[in-house]
Amino acid sequence: MILDELPLEEYDDRDGSFREKEWLRDSMISPARANAYPKRFVTWEIIELVKEGISPEDAALFSDRFSAWSIIGLVLGNCSPEEAEKYDARFDQDDIKYMAEVGCFPDDANKYNVRFEGHREIAQMFKAKVSPQRSDEYNKRFTGDDIAELALAGCSPEQADNYPIKFKGKGIAEMFHAGCDPYTAELYPLRFDGGEITYMVNVHCFPDDAEKYDERFNGFEVAILFGGGVSHDKAKLYNPRFNGGAIVELIKASISPEGAKSYLGYEAWTIETLVKAGISPEEAKKYGPASNQSEIRFLAAIGSDPSDHVLRQHGELISNLMTLGRGFGKRKTYPFMFESNEVLHFFGFEEIYKILGAGKQSIVLLNKEEEKAYKLSHDLQPEVKLFKKLRKDHGKTSNVIQLVEEIERGYPDIIELEYIRGKTILELLKEESSFSPE
């Protein structure tokens, strides 16, 4: 009997549902093997133990104190059941699991001060090579995580104590590593923490400079503004809805505070795209709700203005494209399991595309850099079949554009078509009212 045909009733009733038993069967674990594990282990624990190659007999050697996760950590760390029992009673299953995974066994773990938690603090300090004795030399205001960060930065207990008490260990470690001494750190306004000060130090924004920026900007934003050459006076002119990074981008795009403010509800990235596309604030309102800003950026960048029928007819198609088009590589598309090796980037790369045309059911875009044409629609399968039949019956012909590759199937369909430089039929008809039969 193959495993798929095994009756679920043969599995022990541990979790009280057939779905749990199906998971065991789907994981290719037979009832005999699953049932051999001690009853304290539930379905997901059995599956994980099997994955790690831990037999029912080996798992049973560990007492009820240990969960499957703990046992896996101990076994991977070559810690025997007898040795595992030596962990202090203060350590729970998670503590033991994380400590065992980094090789921190009872002889070391039990020596750390009881104020430290095992699964996070002790494990991190042990990884940072901070001994129990060394950890006790650090001020009690520092957690085990702090001590690990300080040690990794080369900041001794004495050096850490010199920093004002308002700073946490991680912030002190970052400032110390950046070369910001305790005296300089204390000169920065109270609203900035150690991480923010570190960012400012790295761009040579010192206390006197930082203090001039409006309080609406946090330290990271001040660093971005200062590093981007934006003075405190200029930054303050921009609407409060724009953060420091947004202001830098707006200035790079030569968009004034008044110009940015006039695009109500739009974020900086979208405003930049709209301005480049020559779309005024009044015209931008016609796009509809500003909440769909990724779609609006895409439409503006490819040359579809607010009055264009592309937006009205293909809103759902564009929305699907934005959802899927954040860069797909080799994959099997759901639910069709259609495999593609093509890599497309739409989201964030809107400006390399332009619209070639749009019909009732589809849109055709041109990748201007690679000169590739992509057709998008909800259902291109009839067209794909026709292209393939044409190729099969007539070979490659110059009378009809060719299908290059089928890229995406489902939500939406995307195909790459042969791109031929030249004028469209509409452009030719505007130049000449009619064509000769030849």
Coordinates of C-alpha atoms in Angstrom, one line a residue:
M1 CA 0.0 0.0 0.0
I2 CA 1.4 3.4 -0.9
L3 CA 1.5 6.1 1.7
D4 CA -1.2 8.3 0.1
E5 CA -3.6 5.4 0.5
L6 CA -3.0 4.8 4.2
P7 CA -6.1 5.4 6.3
L8 CA -5.8 8.4 8.5
E9 CA -7.4 6.4 11.4
E10 CA -4.1 4.5 11.8
Y11 CA -2.4 7.6 13.2
D12 CA -2.6 8.3 16.9
D13 CA -5.3 10.9 17.8
R14 CA -2.9 13.5 19.3
D15 CA -4.2 16.8 18.1
G16 CA -7.8 15.9 17.6
S17 CA -8.2 16.7 13.9
F18 CA -7.9 14.9 10.6
R19 CA -6.0 17.8 9.1
E20 CA -3.1 17.1 11.5
K21 CA -3.0 13.5 10.4
E22 CA -3.0 14.6 6.8
W23 CA 0.1 16.7 7.5
L24 CA 1.9 13.6 8.7
R25 CA 0.8 11.6 5.7
D26 CA 1.7 14.5 3.3
S27 CA 5.1 14.7 5.0
M28 CA 5.7 11.0 4.1
I29 CA 5.7 9.9 7.7
S30 CA 4.0 6.5 8.2
P31 CA 1.6 5.9 11.1
A32 CA 4.1 3.4 12.6
R33 CA 6.9 5.9 12.6
A34 CA 4.7 8.8 13.9
N35 CA 3.0 6.7 16.6
A36 CA 6.5 5.6 17.9
Y37 CA 7.2 9.1 19.2
P38 CA 6.3 9.8 22.8
K39 CA 2.8 11.0 23.3
R40 CA 3.9 14.4 24.5
F41 CA 4.9 15.4 21.0
V42 CA 2.2 16.9 18.8
T43 CA 2.0 16.7 15.0
W44 CA 4.2 19.6 14.1
E45 CA 6.9 18.5 16.6
I46 CA 7.0 15.0 15.1
I47 CA 7.4 16.5 11.6
E48 CA 10.3 18.7 12.7
L49 CA 12.0 15.9 14.6
V50 CA 11.8 13.7 11.5
K51 CA 13.2 16.5 9.3
E52 CA 16.3 16.7 11.6
G53 CA 16.7 12.9 11.6
I54 CA 16.0 12.5 15.3
S55 CA 14.4 9.1 15.8
P56 CA 11.6 8.3 18.3
E57 CA 14.1 6.4 20.4
D58 CA 16.6 9.4 20.6
A59 CA 13.8 11.9 21.3
A60 CA 12.5 9.7 24.2
L61 CA 15.9 9.9 25.9
F62 CA 15.2 13.6 26.7
S63 CA 12.9 14.2 29.7
D64 CA 9.5 16.0 29.5
R65 CA 11.3 19.2 30.4
F66 CA 12.4 19.5 26.8
S67 CA 10.2 20.4 23.8
A68 CA 10.9 19.2 20.3
W69 CA 12.6 22.6 19.5
S70 CA 14.8 22.2 22.6
I71 CA 15.8 18.7 21.6
I72 CA 16.6 19.7 18.1
G73 CA 18.9 22.5 19.4
L74 CA 20.6 20.1 21.8
V75 CA 21.1 17.3 19.3
L76 CA 22.5 19.7 16.7
G77 CA 24.8 21.1 19.4
N78 CA 25.9 17.5 20.3
C79 CA 24.6 17.9 23.8
S80 CA 23.6 14.6 25.4
P81 CA 20.4 14.1 27.4
E82 CA 22.4 13.7 30.6
E83 CA 24.3 17.0 30.0
A84 CA 21.0 18.8 29.1
E85 CA 19.5 17.9 32.5
K86 CA 22.2 20.1 34.1
Y87 CA 20.7 23.3 32.9
D88 CA 19.4 25.4 35.8
A89 CA 15.7 25.2 36.5
R90 CA 15.4 28.9 35.7
F91 CA 15.8 28.1 32.0
D92 CA 12.7 27.1 30.0
Q93 CA 12.5 25.2 26.8
D94 CA 13.1 28.3 24.6
D95 CA 16.1 29.3 26.7
I96 CA 17.7 25.9 26.3
K97 CA 16.9 25.7 22.6
Y98 CA 18.6 29.0 21.7
M99 CA 21.6 28.5 24.1
A100 CA 22.2 25.0 22.8
E101 CA 22.1 26.3 19.2
V102 CA 25.1 28.6 19.8
G103 CA 26.9 26.0 21.9
C104 CA 26.2 27.5 25.3
F105 CA 25.8 24.4 27.4
P106 CA 25.1 24.1 31.2
D107 CA 28.7 24.6 32.3
D108 CA 28.7 28.1 30.8
A109 CA 25.0 29.0 30.9
N110 CA 24.5 28.3 34.6
K111 CA 27.3 30.8 35.5
Y112 CA 25.5 33.9 34.0
N113 CA 23.8 36.2 36.4
V114 CA 20.1 35.3 37.1
R115 CA 19.1 38.7 35.8
F116 CA 19.8 37.6 32.2
E117 CA 17.3 35.6 30.1
G118 CA 18.7 32.6 28.5
H119 CA 17.0 32.5 25.1
R120 CA 18.0 36.0 24.1
E121 CA 20.5 37.6 26.4
I122 CA 22.8 34.8 27.4
A123 CA 22.8 33.3 23.9
Q124 CA 23.7 36.7 22.5
M125 CA 26.5 37.4 25.0
F126 CA 27.9 33.9 24.5
K127 CA 28.0 34.5 20.7
A128 CA 29.8 37.8 21.3
K129 CA 32.3 35.9 23.5
V130 CA 31.3 37.7 26.7
S131 CA 32.1 35.4 29.6
P132 CA 29.8 35.3 32.7
Q133 CA 32.5 37.2 34.7
R134 CA 32.9 39.9 32.0
S135 CA 29.1 40.4 31.7
D136 CA 28.9 41.2 35.5
E137 CA 31.5 44.0 35.0
Y138 CA 28.9 46.0 32.9
N139 CA 26.5 48.3 34.6
K140 CA 23.2 46.8 35.5
R141 CA 21.4 49.3 33.4
F142 CA 22.6 47.3 30.4
T143 CA 20.7 44.2 29.2
G144 CA 22.4 41.1 27.9
D145 CA 21.6 42.3 24.4
D146 CA 23.2 45.7 25.2
I147 CA 26.3 44.0 26.6
A148 CA 26.7 41.8 23.5
E149 CA 26.5 44.9 21.3
L150 CA 29.0 46.9 23.4
A151 CA 31.4 44.0 23.4
L152 CA 31.2 43.6 19.6
A153 CA 31.9 47.3 19.2
G154 CA 35.0 47.0 21.5
C155 CA 33.4 49.2 24.2
S156 CA 34.6 48.3 27.7
P157 CA 32.4 48.5 30.8
E158 CA 34.3 51.6 31.9
Q159 CA 33.9 53.3 28.5
A160 CA 30.2 52.4 28.4
D161 CA 29.6 53.9 31.8
N162 CA 31.0 57.3 30.7
Y163 CA 28.0 57.8 28.3
P164 CA 24.9 59.7 29.7
I165 CA 22.4 57.4 31.3
K166 CA 19.7 58.4 28.8
F167 CA 21.4 56.3 26.1
K168 CA 20.8 52.6 25.7
G169 CA 23.5 50.0 25.2
K170 CA 23.0 49.6 21.5
G171 CA 23.0 53.3 20.9
I172 CA 26.2 53.6 22.9
A173 CA 27.8 50.8 20.9
E174 CA 26.9 52.5 17.6
M175 CA 28.2 55.9 18.8
F176 CA 31.4 54.4 20.1
H177 CA 32.0 52.6 16.8
A178 CA 31.4 55.8 14.9
G179 CA 33.9 57.7 17.0
C180 CA 31.4 59.8 19.0
D181 CA 32.7 60.3 22.5
P182 CA 30.5 60.7 25.6
Y183 CA 31.1 64.5 25.8
T184 CA 30.0 65.1 22.2
A185 CA 27.0 62.7 22.5
E186 CA 25.7 64.7 25.4
L187 CA 25.8 68.0 23.4
Y188 CA 23.1 66.7 20.9
P189 CA 19.5 67.7 21.7
L190 CA 17.7 65.4 24.1
R191 CA 15.3 64.2 21.5
F192 CA 17.9 62.2 19.6
D193 CA 18.9 58.7 20.7
G194 CA 22.2 57.0 20.1
G195 CA 21.3 55.5 16.7
E196 CA 20.2 58.9 15.4
I197 CA 23.3 60.6 16.7
T198 CA 25.4 58.0 15.0
Y199 CA 23.7 58.7 11.6
M200 CA 24.4 62.4 12.1
V201 CA 28.0 61.9 13.1
N202 CA 28.6 59.8 10.0
V203 CA 27.6 62.8 7.7
H204 CA 29.5 65.3 9.9
C205 CA 26.4 66.9 11.3
F206 CA 27.5 68.0 14.7
P207 CA 25.4 69.2 17.7
D208 CA 25.2 72.9 16.6
D209 CA 24.0 71.9 13.1
A210 CA 21.5 69.3 14.4
E211 CA 19.9 71.7 16.9
K212 CA 18.9 74.1 14.1
Y213 CA 16.6 71.6 12.4
D214 CA 12.9 71.7 13.2
E215 CA 11.7 69.3 15.8
R216 CA 9.4 67.5 13.3
F217 CA 12.6 65.9 11.9
N218 CA 14.1 62.9 13.8
G219 CA 17.8 62.4 13.8
F220 CA 17.8 60.1 10.8
E221 CA 15.9 62.7 8.8
V222 CA 18.3 65.4 9.9
A223 CA 21.2 63.3 8.8
I224 CA 19.6 62.8 5.4
L225 CA 18.8 66.5 5.0
F226 CA 22.3 67.6 6.1
G227 CA 24.0 65.0 4.1
G228 CA 21.9 66.0 1.1
G229 CA 23.0 69.6 1.4
V230 CA 19.5 70.9 2.5
S231 CA 19.8 73.6 5.2
H232 CA 17.4 73.8 8.1
D233 CA 15.8 77.0 6.7
K234 CA 15.1 75.4 3.4
A235 CA 13.8 72.1 4.9
K236 CA 11.3 74.0 7.1
L237 CA 9.6 75.6 4.1
Y238 CA 8.3 72.2 2.9
N239 CA 4.9 71.0 4.1
P240 CA 5.0 68.9 7.3
R241 CA 3.6 65.9 5.4
F242 CA 7.0 65.5 3.7
N243 CA 9.8 63.8 5.7
G244 CA 13.5 64.5 5.4
G245 CA 14.1 62.0 2.6
A246 CA 11.1 63.2 0.6
I247 CA 12.3 66.8 0.9
V248 CA 15.8 65.9 -0.5
E249 CA 14.2 64.1 -3.4
L250 CA 11.9 67.0 -4.2
I251 CA 14.8 69.5 -4.1
K252 CA 16.8 67.2 -6.4
A253 CA 13.9 67.3 -8.8
S254 CA 13.8 71.1 -8.6
I255 CA 10.3 71.1 -7.1
S256 CA 9.7 74.1 -4.8
P257 CA 7.8 73.9 -1.5
E258 CA 4.8 75.7 -3.1
G259 CA 4.9 73.3 -6.1
A260 CA 5.0 70.2 -3.9
K261 CA 2.2 71.5 -1.6
S262 CA -0.1 72.1 -4.6
Y263 CA -0.2 68.3 -5.3
L264 CA -2.6 67.6 -2.5
G265 CA -2.4 64.1 -1.0
Y266 CA 0.5 62.9 -3.1
E267 CA 3.8 61.6 -1.8
A268 CA 7.1 63.1 -3.0
W269 CA 7.9 60.2 -5.4
T270 CA 4.5 60.5 -7.1
I271 CA 4.8 64.3 -7.4
E272 CA 8.2 64.0 -9.0
T273 CA 6.8 61.6 -11.6
L274 CA 3.8 63.8 -12.3
V275 CA 6.0 66.9 -12.7
K276 CA 8.3 65.0 -15.1
A277 CA 5.3 63.9 -17.1
G278 CA 4.0 67.5 -17.3
I279 CA 0.8 66.8 -15.4
S280 CA -0.4 69.8 -13.3
P281 CA -1.9 69.5 -9.9
E282 CA -5.4 70.2 -11.4
E283 CA -4.9 67.5 -14.0
A284 CA -3.6 65.1 -11.3
K285 CA -6.9 65.3 -9.4
K286 CA -8.6 63.6 -12.4
Y287 CA -6.6 60.3 -11.7
G288 CA -9.0 59.6 -8.8
P289 CA -8.1 58.6 -5.2
A290 CA -4.5 59.4 -4.4
S291 CA -4.3 56.1 -2.4
N292 CA -3.5 54.2 -5.6
Q293 CA -0.2 56.1 -6.0
S294 CA 1.8 53.3 -7.4
E295 CA -0.7 53.0 -10.3
I296 CA -0.8 56.8 -10.8
R297 CA 3.0 56.9 -11.0
F298 CA 3.0 54.1 -13.5
L299 CA 0.3 55.7 -15.7
A300 CA 2.0 59.1 -15.6
A301 CA 5.4 57.7 -16.4
I302 CA 4.3 55.6 -19.4
G303 CA 2.6 58.7 -20.9
S304 CA -1.1 58.1 -20.0
D305 CA -2.6 61.4 -18.9
P306 CA -5.6 61.5 -16.6
S307 CA -8.1 62.0 -19.5
D308 CA -6.7 58.9 -21.3
H309 CA -9.1 56.0 -21.7
V310 CA -6.4 53.6 -20.5
L311 CA -7.1 54.6 -16.9
R312 CA -10.9 54.3 -17.3
Q313 CA -10.9 51.0 -19.1
H314 CA -7.9 49.2 -17.6
G315 CA -7.8 50.3 -14.0
E316 CA -8.0 46.7 -12.7
L317 CA -5.4 45.5 -15.2
I318 CA -2.9 48.2 -14.1
S319 CA -3.7 47.3 -10.4
N320 CA -2.9 43.7 -11.1
L321 CA 0.3 44.6 -12.9
M322 CA 1.4 46.7 -9.9
T323 CA 0.7 43.8 -7.6
L324 CA 2.7 41.3 -9.7
G325 CA 5.2 43.5 -11.3
R326 CA 7.6 44.1 -8.4
G327 CA 10.2 42.1 -10.2
F328 CA 9.5 38.5 -11.1
G329 CA 12.2 36.0 -11.8
K330 CA 12.1 32.3 -12.6
R331 CA 8.9 31.1 -11.1
K332 CA 5.8 29.0 -11.6
T333 CA 2.8 31.3 -11.7
Y334 CA -0.2 30.5 -9.6
P335 CA -2.6 28.9 -10.3
F336 CA -1.5 27.8 -13.8
M337 CA 2.0 26.5 -12.8
F338 CA 3.3 28.1 -15.9
E339 CA 7.1 28.5 -15.7
S340 CA 8.9 31.5 -16.9
N341 CA 12.6 32.6 -16.8
E342 CA 11.9 36.3 -17.8
V343 CA 12.6 39.0 -15.3
L344 CA 10.3 42.0 -15.5
H345 CA 10.5 45.1 -13.3
F346 CA 7.6 47.5 -13.4
F347 CA 7.2 48.8 -9.9
G348 CA 10.0 51.4 -9.4
F349 CA 11.1 51.2 -13.0
E350 CA 8.1 53.0 -14.5
E351 CA 10.1 55.5 -16.5
I352 CA 11.7 53.0 -18.8
Y353 CA 8.3 52.2 -20.3
K354 CA 6.0 54.0 -22.6
I355 CA 2.5 53.1 -23.8
L356 CA 2.4 52.0 -27.5
G357 CA -1.3 51.5 -27.6
A358 CA -4.4 50.4 -25.8
G359 CA -7.5 48.6 -27.0
K360 CA -10.7 47.5 -25.4
Q361 CA -9.2 44.5 -23.7
S362 CA -5.4 45.1 -23.5
I363 CA -2.4 47.5 -23.3
V364 CA 0.9 47.3 -25.1
L365 CA 4.0 48.8 -23.4
L366 CA 7.4 49.4 -24.8
N367 CA 10.6 48.9 -22.7
K368 CA 12.5 51.9 -24.1
E369 CA 15.9 50.7 -23.0
E370 CA 15.7 47.2 -24.4
E371 CA 13.2 47.9 -27.2
K372 CA 10.9 45.1 -26.1
A373 CA 7.1 45.2 -26.5
Y374 CA 4.8 43.7 -23.9
K375 CA 1.1 43.1 -24.3
L376 CA -1.0 42.8 -21.1
S377 CA -4.6 41.6 -20.8
H378 CA -6.8 39.5 -18.6
D379 CA -6.9 36.7 -21.2
L380 CA -4.4 36.4 -24.0
Q381 CA -4.6 32.6 -24.4
P382 CA -6.7 32.7 -27.6
E383 CA -4.1 35.1 -29.1
V384 CA -1.2 32.9 -28.0
K385 CA -2.8 29.8 -29.6
L386 CA -3.3 31.8 -32.8
F387 CA 0.4 32.9 -32.8
K388 CA 1.6 29.4 -32.2
K389 CA -0.7 28.0 -35.0
L390 CA 0.5 30.6 -37.4
R391 CA 4.2 29.7 -36.7
K392 CA 3.4 26.0 -37.0
D393 CA 1.5 26.3 -40.3
H394 CA 3.5 29.1 -42.0
G395 CA 6.8 29.4 -40.2
K396 CA 8.3 32.7 -39.4
T397 CA 6.7 35.3 -41.7
S398 CA 7.5 39.0 -42.1
N399 CA 3.9 39.8 -42.8
V400 CA 2.8 39.5 -39.1
I401 CA 4.6 40.4 -35.9
Q402 CA 5.9 37.3 -34.0
L403 CA 5.2 36.1 -30.5
V404 CA 8.6 36.2 -28.7
E405 CA 7.7 34.7 -25.4
E406 CA 4.8 34.0 -23.1
I407 CA 5.8 35.6 -19.8
E408 CA 2.9 35.6 -17.3
R409 CA -0.3 33.6 -17.3
G410 CA -3.1 34.8 -15.0
Y411 CA -3.8 38.1 -13.3
P412 CA -2.7 39.5 -15.8
D413 CA -1.5 37.6 -18.9
I414 CA 1.7 39.1 -20.3
I415 CA 3.4 38.2 -23.6
E416 CA 6.4 39.7 -25.3
L417 CA 5.8 40.6 -29.0
E418 CA 8.2 41.4 -31.7
Y419 CA 8.9 45.1 -31.8
I420 CA 9.4 46.8 -35.1
R421 CA 10.5 50.4 -35.2
G422 CA 8.4 52.8 -37.3
K423 CA 5.1 54.6 -37.4
T424 CA 1.8 53.3 -36.3
I425 CA -1.1 52.8 -38.7
L426 CA -2.8 55.8 -37.1
E427 CA 0.2 58.0 -37.6
L428 CA 0.4 56.9 -41.3
L429 CA -3.3 57.6 -41.8
K430 CA -2.9 61.1 -40.5
E431 CA -0.1 61.6 -43.1
E432 CA -2.0 59.9 -45.9
S433 CA -5.7 59.5 -46.1
S434 CA -5.5 56.1 -47.8
F435 CA -3.1 53.3 -48.8
S436 CA -2.6 51.8 -52.2
P437 CA -3.3 48.0 -52.5
E438 CA 0.5 47.5 -52.9

